[in-house]
Structures are given as structure tokens and as C-alpha cells.
mmCIF file with all atom_site columns, C-alpha atoms in Angstrom:
data_model
loop_
_atom_site.group_PDB
_atom_site.id
_atom_site.type_symbol
_atom_site.label_atom_id
_atom_site.label_alt_id
_atom_site.label_comp_id
_atom_site.label_asym_id
_atom_site.label_entity_id
_atom_site.label_seq_id
_atom_site.pdbx_PDB_ins_code
_atom_site.Cartn_x
_atom_site.Cartn_y
_atom_site.Cartn_z
_atom_site.occupancy
_atom_site.B_iso_or_equiv
_atom_site.pdbx_formal_charge
_atom_site.auth_seq_id
_atom_site.auth_comp_id
_atom_site.auth_asym_id
_atom_site.auth_atom_id
_atom_site.pdbx_PDB_model_num
ATOM 1   C CA . LYS K 1 1   ? -49.418  114.252 18.504 1.00 0.00 ? 1491 LYS K CA 1
ATOM 2   C CA . LYS K 1 2   ? -48.770  113.475 14.843 1.00 0.00 ? 1492 LYS K CA 1
ATOM 3   C CA . GLU K 1 3   ? -49.849  109.863 15.397 1.00 0.00 ? 1493 GLU K CA 1
ATOM 4   C CA . GLY K 1 4   ? -53.016  111.091 17.093 1.00 0.00 ? 1494 GLY K CA 1
ATOM 5   C CA . ASP K 1 5   ? -53.785  113.440 14.218 1.00 0.00 ? 1495 ASP K CA 1
ATOM 6   C CA . SER K 1 6   ? -53.171  110.644 11.713 1.00 0.00 ? 1496 SER K CA 1
ATOM 7   C CA . ALA K 1 7   ? -55.528  108.283 13.560 1.00 0.00 ? 1497 ALA K CA 1
ATOM 8   C CA . LYS K 1 8   ? -58.214  110.969 13.624 1.00 0.00 ? 1498 LYS K CA 1
ATOM 9   C CA . ALA K 1 9   ? -57.789  111.592 9.912  1.00 0.00 ? 1499 ALA K CA 1
ATOM 10  C CA . ILE K 1 10  ? -58.109  107.892 9.147  1.00 0.00 ? 1500 ILE K CA 1
ATOM 11  C CA . ALA K 1 11  ? -61.218  107.619 11.338 1.00 0.00 ? 1501 ALA K CA 1
ATOM 12  C CA . ALA K 1 12  ? -62.754  110.612 9.560  1.00 0.00 ? 1502 ALA K CA 1
ATOM 13  C CA . GLU K 1 13  ? -62.049  109.076 6.136  1.00 0.00 ? 1503 GLU K CA 1
ATOM 14  C CA . ARG K 1 14  ? -63.530  105.762 7.309  1.00 0.00 ? 1504 ARG K CA 1
ATOM 15  C CA . ARG K 1 15  ? -66.726  107.520 8.364  1.00 0.00 ? 1505 ARG K CA 1
ATOM 16  C CA . LYS K 1 16  ? -66.975  109.090 4.901  1.00 0.00 ? 1506 LYS K CA 1
ATOM 17  C CA . TYR K 1 17  ? -66.741  105.697 3.261  1.00 0.00 ? 1507 TYR K CA 1
ATOM 18  C CA . ILE K 1 18  ? -69.319  104.242 5.660  1.00 0.00 ? 1508 ILE K CA 1
ATOM 19  C CA . ARG K 1 19  ? -71.749  107.028 4.748  1.00 0.00 ? 1509 ARG K CA 1
ATOM 20  C CA . MET K 1 20  ? -71.059  106.380 1.079  1.00 0.00 ? 1510 MET K CA 1
ATOM 21  C CA . VAL K 1 21  ? -71.719  102.641 1.442  1.00 0.00 ? 1511 VAL K CA 1
ATOM 22  C CA . THR K 1 22  ? -74.920  103.325 3.379  1.00 0.00 ? 1512 THR K CA 1
ATOM 23  C CA . ASN K 1 23  ? -76.258  105.784 0.813  1.00 0.00 ? 1513 ASN K CA 1
ATOM 24  C CA . LEU K 1 24  ? -75.432  103.473 -2.092 1.00 0.00 ? 1514 LEU K CA 1
ATOM 25  C CA . GLY K 1 25  ? -77.285  100.677 -0.340 1.00 0.00 ? 1515 GLY K CA 1
ATOM 26  C CA . LYS K 1 26  ? -80.385  102.824 0.065  1.00 0.00 ? 1516 LYS K CA 1
ATOM 27  C CA . LYS K 1 27  ? -80.325  103.388 -3.689 1.00 0.00 ? 1517 LYS K CA 1
ATOM 28  C CA . GLY K 1 28  ? -80.001  99.666  -4.409 1.00 0.00 ? 1518 GLY K CA 1
ATOM 29  C CA . ARG K 1 29  ? -76.476  100.039 -5.743 1.00 0.00 ? 1519 ARG K CA 1
ATOM 30  C CA . TRP K 1 30  ? -74.859  97.170  -3.855 1.00 0.00 ? 1520 TRP K CA 1
ATOM 31  C CA . VAL K 1 31  ? -72.072  96.643  -6.408 1.00 0.00 ? 1521 VAL K CA 1
ATOM 32  C CA . GLN K 1 32  ? -70.859  100.207 -6.019 1.00 0.00 ? 1522 GLN K CA 1
ATOM 33  C CA . ALA K 1 33  ? -71.174  99.865  -2.240 1.00 0.00 ? 1523 ALA K CA 1
ATOM 34  C CA . LEU K 1 34  ? -68.856  96.858  -2.203 1.00 0.00 ? 1524 LEU K CA 1
ATOM 35  C CA . ASN K 1 35  ? -66.507  98.648  -4.588 1.00 0.00 ? 1525 ASN K CA 1
ATOM 36  C CA . ALA K 1 36  ? -66.351  101.514 -2.104 1.00 0.00 ? 1526 ALA K CA 1
ATOM 37  C CA . MET K 1 37  ? -65.291  99.027  0.582  1.00 0.00 ? 1527 MET K CA 1
ATOM 38  C CA . ASP K 1 38  ? -62.502  97.793  -1.701 1.00 0.00 ? 1528 ASP K CA 1
ATOM 39  C CA . GLU K 1 39  ? -61.402  101.339 -2.450 1.00 0.00 ? 1529 GLU K CA 1
ATOM 40  C CA . MET K 1 40  ? -61.276  102.129 1.260  1.00 0.00 ? 1530 MET K CA 1
ATOM 41  C CA . SER K 1 41  ? -58.963  99.161  1.775  1.00 0.00 ? 1531 SER K CA 1
ATOM 42  C CA . ARG K 1 42  ? -56.726  100.273 -1.124 1.00 0.00 ? 1532 ARG K CA 1
ATOM 43  C CA . GLN K 1 43  ? -56.415  103.674 0.493  1.00 0.00 ? 1533 GLN K CA 1
ATOM 44  C CA . GLY K 1 44  ? -54.909  102.003 3.543  1.00 0.00 ? 1534 GLY K CA 1
ATOM 45  C CA . ILE K 1 45  ? -57.995  102.497 5.679  1.00 0.00 ? 1535 ILE K CA 1
ATOM 46  C CA . SER K 1 46  ? -58.865  99.328  7.542  1.00 0.00 ? 1536 SER K CA 1
ATOM 47  C CA . ALA K 1 47  ? -62.483  98.320  7.980  1.00 0.00 ? 1537 ALA K CA 1
ATOM 48  C CA . ASP K 1 48  ? -64.204  98.128  11.346 1.00 0.00 ? 1538 ASP K CA 1
ATOM 49  C CA . ASP K 1 49  ? -67.447  96.635  12.652 1.00 0.00 ? 1539 ASP K CA 1
ATOM 50  C CA . SER K 1 50  ? -69.464  99.655  11.512 1.00 0.00 ? 1540 SER K CA 1
ATOM 51  C CA . ALA K 1 51  ? -68.117  99.469  7.971  1.00 0.00 ? 1541 ALA K CA 1
ATOM 52  C CA . CYS K 1 52  ? -68.833  95.742  7.737  1.00 0.00 ? 1542 CYS K CA 1
ATOM 53  C CA . ASN K 1 53  ? -72.363  96.229  9.020  1.00 0.00 ? 1543 ASN K CA 1
ATOM 54  C CA . ALA K 1 54  ? -72.888  98.965  6.438  1.00 0.00 ? 1544 ALA K CA 1
ATOM 55  C CA . ALA K 1 55  ? -71.704  96.653  3.649  1.00 0.00 ? 1545 ALA K CA 1
ATOM 56  C CA . VAL K 1 56  ? -74.055  93.839  4.693  1.00 0.00 ? 1546 VAL K CA 1
ATOM 57  C CA . MET K 1 57  ? -76.970  96.233  5.097  1.00 0.00 ? 1547 MET K CA 1
ATOM 58  C CA . ALA K 1 58  ? -76.294  97.743  1.663  1.00 0.00 ? 1548 ALA K CA 1
ATOM 59  C CA . CYS K 1 59  ? -76.759  94.302  0.115  1.00 0.00 ? 1549 CYS K CA 1
ATOM 60  C CA . ILE K 1 60  ? -79.923  93.686  2.138  1.00 0.00 ? 1550 ILE K CA 1
ATOM 61  C CA . LYS K 1 61  ? -81.429  97.037  1.171  1.00 0.00 ? 1551 LYS K CA 1
ATOM 62  C CA . SER K 1 62  ? -80.647  96.232  -2.464 1.00 0.00 ? 1552 SER K CA 1
ATOM 63  C CA . GLY K 1 63  ? -82.603  92.992  -2.233 1.00 0.00 ? 1553 GLY K CA 1
ATOM 64  C CA . ARG K 1 64  ? -79.515  90.796  -2.486 1.00 0.00 ? 1554 ARG K CA 1
ATOM 65  C CA . TRP K 1 65  ? -79.828  88.632  0.598  1.00 0.00 ? 1555 TRP K CA 1
ATOM 66  C CA . ASP K 1 66  ? -77.568  86.040  -1.058 1.00 0.00 ? 1556 ASP K CA 1
ATOM 67  C CA . VAL K 1 67  ? -74.708  88.516  -1.448 1.00 0.00 ? 1557 VAL K CA 1
ATOM 68  C CA . ALA K 1 68  ? -75.334  89.769  2.087  1.00 0.00 ? 1558 ALA K CA 1
ATOM 69  C CA . LEU K 1 69  ? -74.830  86.219  3.377  1.00 0.00 ? 1559 LEU K CA 1
ATOM 70  C CA . SER K 1 70  ? -71.550  85.934  1.504  1.00 0.00 ? 1560 SER K CA 1
ATOM 71  C CA . VAL K 1 71  ? -70.311  89.267  2.866  1.00 0.00 ? 1561 VAL K CA 1
ATOM 72  C CA . MET K 1 72  ? -71.384  88.216  6.359  1.00 0.00 ? 1562 MET K CA 1
ATOM 73  C CA . ASP K 1 73  ? -69.364  85.011  6.104  1.00 0.00 ? 1563 ASP K CA 1
ATOM 74  C CA . VAL K 1 74  ? -66.273  86.909  4.944  1.00 0.00 ? 1564 VAL K CA 1
ATOM 75  C CA . VAL K 1 75  ? -66.324  89.627  7.597  1.00 0.00 ? 1565 VAL K CA 1
ATOM 76  C CA . THR K 1 76  ? -67.121  87.266  10.476 1.00 0.00 ? 1566 THR K CA 1
ATOM 77  C CA . ARG K 1 77  ? -64.232  84.991  9.447  1.00 0.00 ? 1567 ARG K CA 1
ATOM 78  C CA . GLU K 1 78  ? -61.981  88.040  9.598  1.00 0.00 ? 1568 GLU K CA 1
ATOM 79  C CA . GLY K 1 79  ? -63.101  88.665  13.175 1.00 0.00 ? 1569 GLY K CA 1
ATOM 80  C CA . TYR K 1 80  ? -65.562  91.509  12.703 1.00 0.00 ? 1570 TYR K CA 1
ATOM 81  C CA . GLN K 1 81  ? -68.823  91.477  14.660 1.00 0.00 ? 1571 GLN K CA 1
ATOM 82  C CA . LEU K 1 82  ? -72.155  92.303  13.109 1.00 0.00 ? 1572 LEU K CA 1
ATOM 83  C CA . GLU K 1 83  ? -74.858  94.094  15.022 1.00 0.00 ? 1573 GLU K CA 1
ATOM 84  C CA . GLU K 1 84  ? -77.867  92.174  16.263 1.00 0.00 ? 1574 GLU K CA 1
ATOM 85  C CA . PHE K 1 85  ? -80.093  94.414  14.129 1.00 0.00 ? 1575 PHE K CA 1
ATOM 86  C CA . THR K 1 86  ? -78.199  93.356  10.997 1.00 0.00 ? 1576 THR K CA 1
ATOM 87  C CA . TYR K 1 87  ? -79.010  89.724  11.714 1.00 0.00 ? 1577 TYR K CA 1
ATOM 88  C CA . TYR K 1 88  ? -82.679  90.591  12.170 1.00 0.00 ? 1578 TYR K CA 1
ATOM 89  C CA . GLU K 1 89  ? -82.791  92.460  8.882  1.00 0.00 ? 1579 GLU K CA 1
ATOM 90  C CA . LEU K 1 90  ? -81.177  89.523  7.106  1.00 0.00 ? 1580 LEU K CA 1
ATOM 91  C CA . ILE K 1 91  ? -83.609  87.057  8.701  1.00 0.00 ? 1581 ILE K CA 1
ATOM 92  C CA . SER K 1 92  ? -86.509  89.202  7.534  1.00 0.00 ? 1582 SER K CA 1
ATOM 93  C CA . ALA K 1 93  ? -85.096  89.483  3.993  1.00 0.00 ? 1583 ALA K CA 1
ATOM 94  C CA . CYS K 1 94  ? -84.532  85.725  3.756  1.00 0.00 ? 1584 CYS K CA 1
ATOM 95  C CA . GLY K 1 95  ? -88.017  85.146  5.119  1.00 0.00 ? 1585 GLY K CA 1
ATOM 96  C CA . PHE K 1 96  ? -89.621  87.206  2.368  1.00 0.00 ? 1586 PHE K CA 1
ATOM 97  C CA . ALA K 1 97  ? -87.515  85.273  -0.133 1.00 0.00 ? 1587 ALA K CA 1
ATOM 98  C CA . GLU K 1 98  ? -88.921  82.023  1.358  1.00 0.00 ? 1588 GLU K CA 1
ATOM 99  C CA . GLN K 1 99  ? -85.445  80.900  2.361  1.00 0.00 ? 1589 GLN K CA 1
ATOM 100 C CA . TRP K 1 100 ? -86.660  79.209  5.538  1.00 0.00 ? 1590 TRP K CA 1
ATOM 101 C CA . VAL K 1 101 ? -83.586  76.986  5.878  1.00 0.00 ? 1591 VAL K CA 1
ATOM 102 C CA . THR K 1 102 ? -81.365  80.074  5.875  1.00 0.00 ? 1592 THR K CA 1
ATOM 103 C CA . CYS K 1 103 ? -83.644  81.757  8.427  1.00 0.00 ? 1593 CYS K CA 1
ATOM 104 C CA . LEU K 1 104 ? -83.301  78.823  10.800 1.00 0.00 ? 1594 LEU K CA 1
ATOM 105 C CA . GLY K 1 105 ? -79.542  78.832  10.272 1.00 0.00 ? 1595 GLY K CA 1
ATOM 106 C CA . LEU K 1 106 ? -79.305  82.528  11.174 1.00 0.00 ? 1596 LEU K CA 1
ATOM 107 C CA . VAL K 1 107 ? -81.314  81.943  14.340 1.00 0.00 ? 1597 VAL K CA 1
ATOM 108 C CA . GLN K 1 108 ? -78.936  79.165  15.358 1.00 0.00 ? 1598 GLN K CA 1
ATOM 109 C CA . ARG K 1 109 ? -76.017  81.409  14.490 1.00 0.00 ? 1599 ARG K CA 1
ATOM 110 C CA . LEU K 1 110 ? -77.269  84.047  16.909 1.00 0.00 ? 1600 LEU K CA 1
ATOM 111 C CA . LEU K 1 111 ? -77.840  81.467  19.627 1.00 0.00 ? 1601 LEU K CA 1
ATOM 112 C CA . SER K 1 112 ? -74.301  80.139  19.133 1.00 0.00 ? 1602 SER K CA 1
ATOM 113 C CA . ILE K 1 113 ? -72.842  83.559  19.988 1.00 0.00 ? 1603 ILE K CA 1
ATOM 114 C CA . GLY K 1 114 ? -75.061  83.946  23.043 1.00 0.00 ? 1604 GLY K CA 1
ATOM 115 C CA . ILE K 1 115 ? -77.810  86.116  21.557 1.00 0.00 ? 1605 ILE K CA 1
ATOM 116 C CA . VAL K 1 116 ? -81.438  85.041  21.930 1.00 0.00 ? 1606 VAL K CA 1
ATOM 117 C CA . PRO K 1 117 ? -83.334  86.419  18.910 1.00 0.00 ? 1607 PRO K CA 1
ATOM 118 C CA . GLU K 1 118 ? -86.182  88.780  19.644 1.00 0.00 ? 1608 GLU K CA 1
ATOM 119 C CA . GLY K 1 119 ? -89.773  87.678  19.208 1.00 0.00 ? 1609 GLY K CA 1
ATOM 120 C CA . GLU K 1 120 ? -90.140  89.642  15.978 1.00 0.00 ? 1610 GLU K CA 1
ATOM 121 C CA . ALA K 1 121 ? -87.219  87.753  14.447 1.00 0.00 ? 1611 ALA K CA 1
ATOM 122 C CA . TYR K 1 122 ? -88.915  84.481  15.332 1.00 0.00 ? 1612 TYR K CA 1
ATOM 123 C CA . CYS K 1 123 ? -92.117  85.800  13.752 1.00 0.00 ? 1613 CYS K CA 1
ATOM 124 C CA . SER K 1 124 ? -90.240  86.311  10.483 1.00 0.00 ? 1614 SER K CA 1
ATOM 125 C CA . VAL K 1 125 ? -89.032  82.715  10.655 1.00 0.00 ? 1615 VAL K CA 1
ATOM 126 C CA . VAL K 1 126 ? -92.540  81.400  11.356 1.00 0.00 ? 1616 VAL K CA 1
ATOM 127 C CA . ARG K 1 127 ? -93.995  83.349  8.427  1.00 0.00 ? 1617 ARG K CA 1
ATOM 128 C CA . ALA K 1 128 ? -91.303  81.964  6.113  1.00 0.00 ? 1618 ALA K CA 1
ATOM 129 C CA . LEU K 1 129 ? -92.095  78.432  7.278  1.00 0.00 ? 1619 LEU K CA 1
ATOM 130 C CA . LEU K 1 130 ? -95.804  78.970  6.737  1.00 0.00 ? 1620 LEU K CA 1
ATOM 131 C CA . ARG K 1 131 ? -95.273  80.224  3.207  1.00 0.00 ? 1621 ARG K CA 1
ATOM 132 C CA . ALA K 1 132 ? -93.299  77.050  2.530  1.00 0.00 ? 1622 ALA K CA 1
ATOM 133 C CA . LYS K 1 133 ? -95.977  74.952  4.329  1.00 0.00 ? 1623 LYS K CA 1
ATOM 134 C CA . GLN K 1 134 ? -93.390  73.574  6.724  1.00 0.00 ? 1624 GLN K CA 1
ATOM 135 C CA . TYR K 1 135 ? -95.923  73.018  9.482  1.00 0.00 ? 1625 TYR K CA 1
ATOM 136 C CA . PRO K 1 136 ? -93.916  70.597  11.666 1.00 0.00 ? 1626 PRO K CA 1
ATOM 137 C CA . LYS K 1 137 ? -91.024  73.089  11.664 1.00 0.00 ? 1627 LYS K CA 1
ATOM 138 C CA . VAL K 1 138 ? -93.412  75.797  12.828 1.00 0.00 ? 1628 VAL K CA 1
ATOM 139 C CA . LEU K 1 139 ? -94.276  73.652  15.836 1.00 0.00 ? 1629 LEU K CA 1
ATOM 140 C CA . ASP K 1 140 ? -90.568  73.203  16.596 1.00 0.00 ? 1630 ASP K CA 1
ATOM 141 C CA . VAL K 1 141 ? -89.913  76.958  16.411 1.00 0.00 ? 1631 VAL K CA 1
ATOM 142 C CA . LEU K 1 142 ? -92.883  77.784  18.647 1.00 0.00 ? 1632 LEU K CA 1
ATOM 143 C CA . SER K 1 143 ? -91.750  75.214  21.197 1.00 0.00 ? 1633 SER K CA 1
ATOM 144 C CA . GLU K 1 144 ? -88.231  76.686  21.099 1.00 0.00 ? 1634 GLU K CA 1
ATOM 145 C CA . MET K 1 145 ? -89.584  80.192  21.647 1.00 0.00 ? 1635 MET K CA 1
ATOM 146 C CA . GLU K 1 146 ? -91.538  79.110  24.707 1.00 0.00 ? 1636 GLU K CA 1
ATOM 147 C CA . GLN K 1 147 ? -88.328  77.955  26.390 1.00 0.00 ? 1637 GLN K CA 1
ATOM 148 C CA . HIS K 1 148 ? -86.516  81.316  26.224 1.00 0.00 ? 1638 HIS K CA 1
ATOM 149 C CA . SER K 1 149 ? -88.457  83.785  28.338 1.00 0.00 ? 1639 SER K CA 1
ATOM 150 C CA . LEU K 1 150 ? -91.923  84.884  29.377 1.00 0.00 ? 1640 LEU K CA 1
ATOM 151 C CA . GLY K 1 151 ? -91.961  87.454  26.565 1.00 0.00 ? 1641 GLY K CA 1
ATOM 152 C CA . HIS K 1 152 ? -91.094  84.821  23.980 1.00 0.00 ? 1642 HIS K CA 1
ATOM 153 C CA . TYR K 1 153 ? -93.742  82.515  25.456 1.00 0.00 ? 1643 TYR K CA 1
ATOM 154 C CA . GLN K 1 154 ? -96.405  85.209  25.087 1.00 0.00 ? 1644 GLN K CA 1
ATOM 155 C CA . VAL K 1 155 ? -95.408  85.878  21.466 1.00 0.00 ? 1645 VAL K CA 1
ATOM 156 C CA . ALA K 1 156 ? -95.575  82.148  20.745 1.00 0.00 ? 1646 ALA K CA 1
ATOM 157 C CA . GLN K 1 157 ? -99.066  81.887  22.216 1.00 0.00 ? 1647 GLN K CA 1
ATOM 158 C CA . THR K 1 158 ? -100.215 84.871  20.149 1.00 0.00 ? 1648 THR K CA 1
ATOM 159 C CA . LEU K 1 159 ? -98.860  83.169  17.037 1.00 0.00 ? 1649 LEU K CA 1
ATOM 160 C CA . ARG K 1 160 ? -100.683 79.954  17.941 1.00 0.00 ? 1650 ARG K CA 1
ATOM 161 C CA . LEU K 1 161 ? -103.979 81.840  18.166 1.00 0.00 ? 1651 LEU K CA 1
ATOM 162 C CA . GLU K 1 162 ? -103.372 83.551  14.827 1.00 0.00 ? 1652 GLU K CA 1
ATOM 163 C CA . LEU K 1 163 ? -102.431 80.280  13.186 1.00 0.00 ? 1653 LEU K CA 1
ATOM 164 C CA . ALA K 1 164 ? -105.520 78.562  14.503 1.00 0.00 ? 1654 ALA K CA 1
ATOM 165 C CA . GLU K 1 165 ? -107.614 81.028  12.493 1.00 0.00 ? 1655 GLU K CA 1
ATOM 166 C CA . SER K 1 166 ? -105.535 81.141  9.310  1.00 0.00 ? 1656 SER K CA 1
ATOM 167 C CA . VAL K 1 167 ? -104.056 77.676  8.862  1.00 0.00 ? 1657 VAL K CA 1
ATOM 168 C CA . PRO K 1 168 ? -106.176 74.819  7.439  1.00 0.00 ? 1658 PRO K CA 1
ATOM 169 C CA . SER K 1 169 ? -107.749 72.796  10.204 1.00 0.00 ? 1659 SER K CA 1
ATOM 170 C CA . SER K 1 170 ? -106.147 69.447  9.407  1.00 0.00 ? 1660 SER K CA 1
ATOM 171 C CA . PRO K 1 171 ? -102.513 70.655  9.760  1.00 0.00 ? 1661 PRO K CA 1
ATOM 172 C CA . TRP K 1 172 ? -103.471 72.539  12.907 1.00 0.00 ? 1662 TRP K CA 1
ATOM 173 C CA . ASP K 1 173 ? -105.079 69.405  14.367 1.00 0.00 ? 1663 ASP K CA 1
ATOM 174 C CA . ARG K 1 174 ? -101.902 67.482  13.623 1.00 0.00 ? 1664 ARG K CA 1
ATOM 175 C CA . TRP K 1 175 ? -99.839  70.156  15.376 1.00 0.00 ? 1665 TRP K CA 1
ATOM 176 C CA . GLU K 1 176 ? -101.970 69.961  18.478 1.00 0.00 ? 1666 GLU K CA 1
ATOM 177 C CA . GLN K 1 177 ? -101.868 66.178  18.455 1.00 0.00 ? 1667 GLN K CA 1
ATOM 178 C CA . CYS K 1 178 ? -98.077  66.267  18.213 1.00 0.00 ? 1668 CYS K CA 1
ATOM 179 C CA . ARG K 1 179 ? -97.958  68.851  20.950 1.00 0.00 ? 1669 ARG K CA 1
ATOM 180 C CA . ALA K 1 180 ? -100.163 66.683  23.156 1.00 0.00 ? 1670 ALA K CA 1
ATOM 181 C CA . HIS K 1 181 ? -97.883  63.692  22.608 1.00 0.00 ? 1671 HIS K CA 1
ATOM 182 C CA . GLU K 1 182 ? -94.884  65.792  23.585 1.00 0.00 ? 1672 GLU K CA 1
ATOM 183 C CA . ARG K 1 183 ? -96.437  66.781  26.909 1.00 0.00 ? 1673 ARG K CA 1
ATOM 184 C CA . PRO K 1 184 ? -95.654  64.472  29.853 1.00 0.00 ? 1674 PRO K CA 1
ATOM 185 C CA . HIS K 1 185 ? -98.668  62.371  30.711 1.00 0.00 ? 1675 HIS K CA 1
ATOM 186 C CA . LYS K 1 186 ? -99.629  62.686  34.365 1.00 0.00 ? 1676 LYS K CA 1
ATOM 187 C CA . PRO K 1 187 ? -101.821 59.967  35.889 1.00 0.00 ? 1677 PRO K CA 1
ATOM 188 C CA . LEU K 1 188 ? -105.239 61.149  36.943 1.00 0.00 ? 1678 LEU K CA 1
ATOM 189 C CA . PRO K 1 189 ? -105.764 61.212  40.725 1.00 0.00 ? 1679 PRO K CA 1
ATOM 190 C CA . ASP K 1 190 ? -108.016 58.538  42.174 1.00 0.00 ? 1680 ASP K CA 1
ATOM 191 C CA . ALA K 1 191 ? -111.544 59.617  42.946 1.00 0.00 ? 1681 ALA K CA 1
ATOM 192 C CA . PRO K 1 192 ? -112.026 60.390  46.655 1.00 0.00 ? 1682 PRO K CA 1
ATOM 193 C CA . ARG K 1 193 ? -113.560 57.535  48.602 1.00 0.00 ? 1683 ARG K CA 1
ATOM 194 C CA . ALA K 1 194 ? -116.547 58.115  50.798 1.00 0.00 ? 1684 ALA K CA 1
ATOM 195 C CA . PRO K 1 195 ? -115.899 57.502  54.494 1.00 0.00 ? 1685 PRO K CA 1
ATOM 196 C CA . ALA K 1 196 ? -116.865 54.108  55.873 1.00 0.00 ? 1686 ALA K CA 1
ATOM 197 C CA . VAL K 1 197 ? -120.126 54.010  57.837 1.00 0.00 ? 1687 VAL K CA 1
ATOM 198 C CA . LEU K 1 198 ? -121.166 51.950  60.775 1.00 0.00 ? 1688 LEU K CA 1
ATOM 199 C CA . ASP K 1 199 ? -124.466 50.128  60.453 1.00 0.00 ? 1689 ASP K CA 1
ATOM 200 C CA . PRO K 1 200 ? -126.034 49.876  63.907 1.00 0.00 ? 1690 PRO K CA 1
ATOM 201 C CA . ASN K 1 201 ? -127.692 46.581  62.963 1.00 0.00 ? 1691 ASN K CA 1
ATOM 202 C CA . VAL K 1 202 ? -124.440 44.955  61.799 1.00 0.00 ? 1692 VAL K CA 1
ATOM 203 C CA . SER K 1 203 ? -121.391 44.277  63.917 1.00 0.00 ? 1693 SER K CA 1
ATOM 204 C CA . THR K 1 204 ? -118.920 45.150  61.093 1.00 0.00 ? 1694 THR K CA 1
ATOM 205 C CA . VAL K 1 205 ? -117.989 48.383  59.367 1.00 0.00 ? 1695 VAL K CA 1
ATOM 206 C CA . LEU K 1 206 ? -119.576 48.757  55.944 1.00 0.00 ? 1696 LEU K CA 1
ATOM 207 C CA . ASP K 1 207 ? -117.412 49.724  52.951 1.00 0.00 ? 1697 ASP K CA 1
ATOM 208 C CA . PRO K 1 208 ? -119.341 52.159  50.712 1.00 0.00 ? 1698 PRO K CA 1
ATOM 209 C CA . ASP K 1 209 ? -117.663 50.723  47.617 1.00 0.00 ? 1699 ASP K CA 1
ATOM 210 C CA . VAL K 1 210 ? -118.912 47.235  48.305 1.00 0.00 ? 1700 VAL K CA 1
ATOM 211 C CA . SER K 1 211 ? -122.548 46.554  47.618 1.00 0.00 ? 1701 SER K CA 1
ATOM 212 C CA . THR K 1 212 ? -124.464 45.021  50.507 1.00 0.00 ? 1702 THR K CA 1
ATOM 213 C CA . GLU K 1 213 ? -127.548 44.216  48.529 1.00 0.00 ? 1703 GLU K CA 1
ATOM 214 C CA . GLN K 1 214 ? -128.287 40.519  48.307 1.00 0.00 ? 1704 GLN K CA 1
ATOM 215 C CA . PRO K 1 215 ? -129.709 39.070  45.124 1.00 0.00 ? 1705 PRO K CA 1
ATOM 216 C CA . GLN K 1 216 ? -133.418 38.670  45.373 1.00 0.00 ? 1706 GLN K CA 1
ATOM 217 C CA . GLU K 1 217 ? -134.833 35.201  44.946 1.00 0.00 ? 1707 GLU K CA 1
ATOM 218 C CA . HIS K 1 218 ? -138.011 35.138  42.973 1.00 0.00 ? 1708 HIS K CA 1
ATOM 219 C CA . ALA K 1 219 ? -140.258 32.417  44.370 1.00 0.00 ? 1709 ALA K CA 1
ATOM 220 C CA . LEU K 1 220 ? -142.507 30.685  41.917 1.00 0.00 ? 1710 LEU K CA 1
ATOM 221 C CA . GLN K 1 221 ? -146.042 30.620  43.058 1.00 0.00 ? 1711 GLN K CA 1
ATOM 222 C CA . ASN K 1 222 ? -148.060 27.554  42.195 1.00 0.00 ? 1712 ASN K CA 1
ATOM 223 C CA . THR K 1 223 ? -151.451 28.462  40.998 1.00 0.00 ? 1713 THR K CA 1
ATOM 224 C CA . ASP K 1 224 ? -154.268 26.081  40.572 1.00 0.00 ? 1714 ASP K CA 1
ATOM 225 C CA . VAL K 1 225 ? -155.505 25.908  37.082 1.00 0.00 ? 1715 VAL K CA 1
#
């Protein structure tokens, strides 16, 4: 019973620290939020997934996507799992900061752990790529989206329509040309042939594709002058 009471007390203290970290993050005080995580550890209270998510989110809410990435690397190496929502928030923050390489890396990180990012997360990546004028990468991301599910395909097509109206025509033309080259080329079917007909005046069957007209000979008429 004493062990059970001790575990409950530790869990209650951990929840207090998580609330503290969350509130500090909302106020943009990411340094104090990370200090609270350190203090929790010094008090002998181990972190859990919720506490680690709160620490990463506190950095994101404070506008420090770079620190959030560092905290993410540390906690994931220690075996903690971040929520899918935390990844999405970090992708969005990096997108606004025009860190398109980081956005693509986070998408691949989700895919590596078996999570297909939602369409909205892909939209954040596409917007970051557009701000950086990385048009070929946009085409790659849209093509990747179309392979995941029907919902992702529909989002990708909506983005294509929006981009056709907002992106300069020459890059868009290049995208579509690249896209056309990527499609498998199917040979066109042969035109249907008309059925052969039987000429009652000729003993052979006439092929409609072969002309039966004979060249006309123009006779020269001699006229007396």
C-alpha cells in the first residue's frame, strides 16, 4: 500500500510539473519551462511521454523551433515517444520559419515510425517550399501525397488547382511537363478499319484502305491550226 501511495504521489507531482511547463510555454518562457523539467528530475521524478511532449510544445509556442528540435532529439534518443500532434505543430512552425529542409526531414521521420502525415501537415510543407521557390520539390511532395490514400490524393489535387492560380505560369508549365514525362506513355490504339466490301463487278474482295482509282490519262487532242 505504501508503494502504491508513493507512486500516486509521484504521478501527482509529475502532473504539476507538466502543467507548469505547459503554462510557461504559453507565455513564451521556454527557458523556465526547460528549467522546470530539470528541477523535476532533481526531485527524483522521472519524465514520461506527456512531460516530454509538454517540453517540446513549450519551445514551439515560444517560437523556438530550433530548441524544440534539439529537445525532440534528446527525448527520442532516451526512448520517449512524442505525440503525432507535436510533430505537426513542429512542421508548421518550421514551415513558417521557411525551414523547408527540416519540414521534409520531419515528414520522413514520421514515415519511418509508421505514421503517414495528415494532409494538413503536407500543406504546411508545400507552403514552406513555395515560399522558398522550391518548385521541383513541390512536385515531389504532391506526387508522394497521391500515393498514400484517397484523402491525400484529393488534398493534392486541391493544392494543384490553387497553385495553378497563384504560381507564375512558367514554373507551373515546367511542373506539368515533368509530370507528363513521369506518366507511362501508352500507345494509341489503331483506328478501326472499315469492313471489306465485295464489288459485284469484280471477282476479288476490295480493301477499303487501298485506292482502286486508276490514274487518268489525259489524251492530247490534235487541233488543226
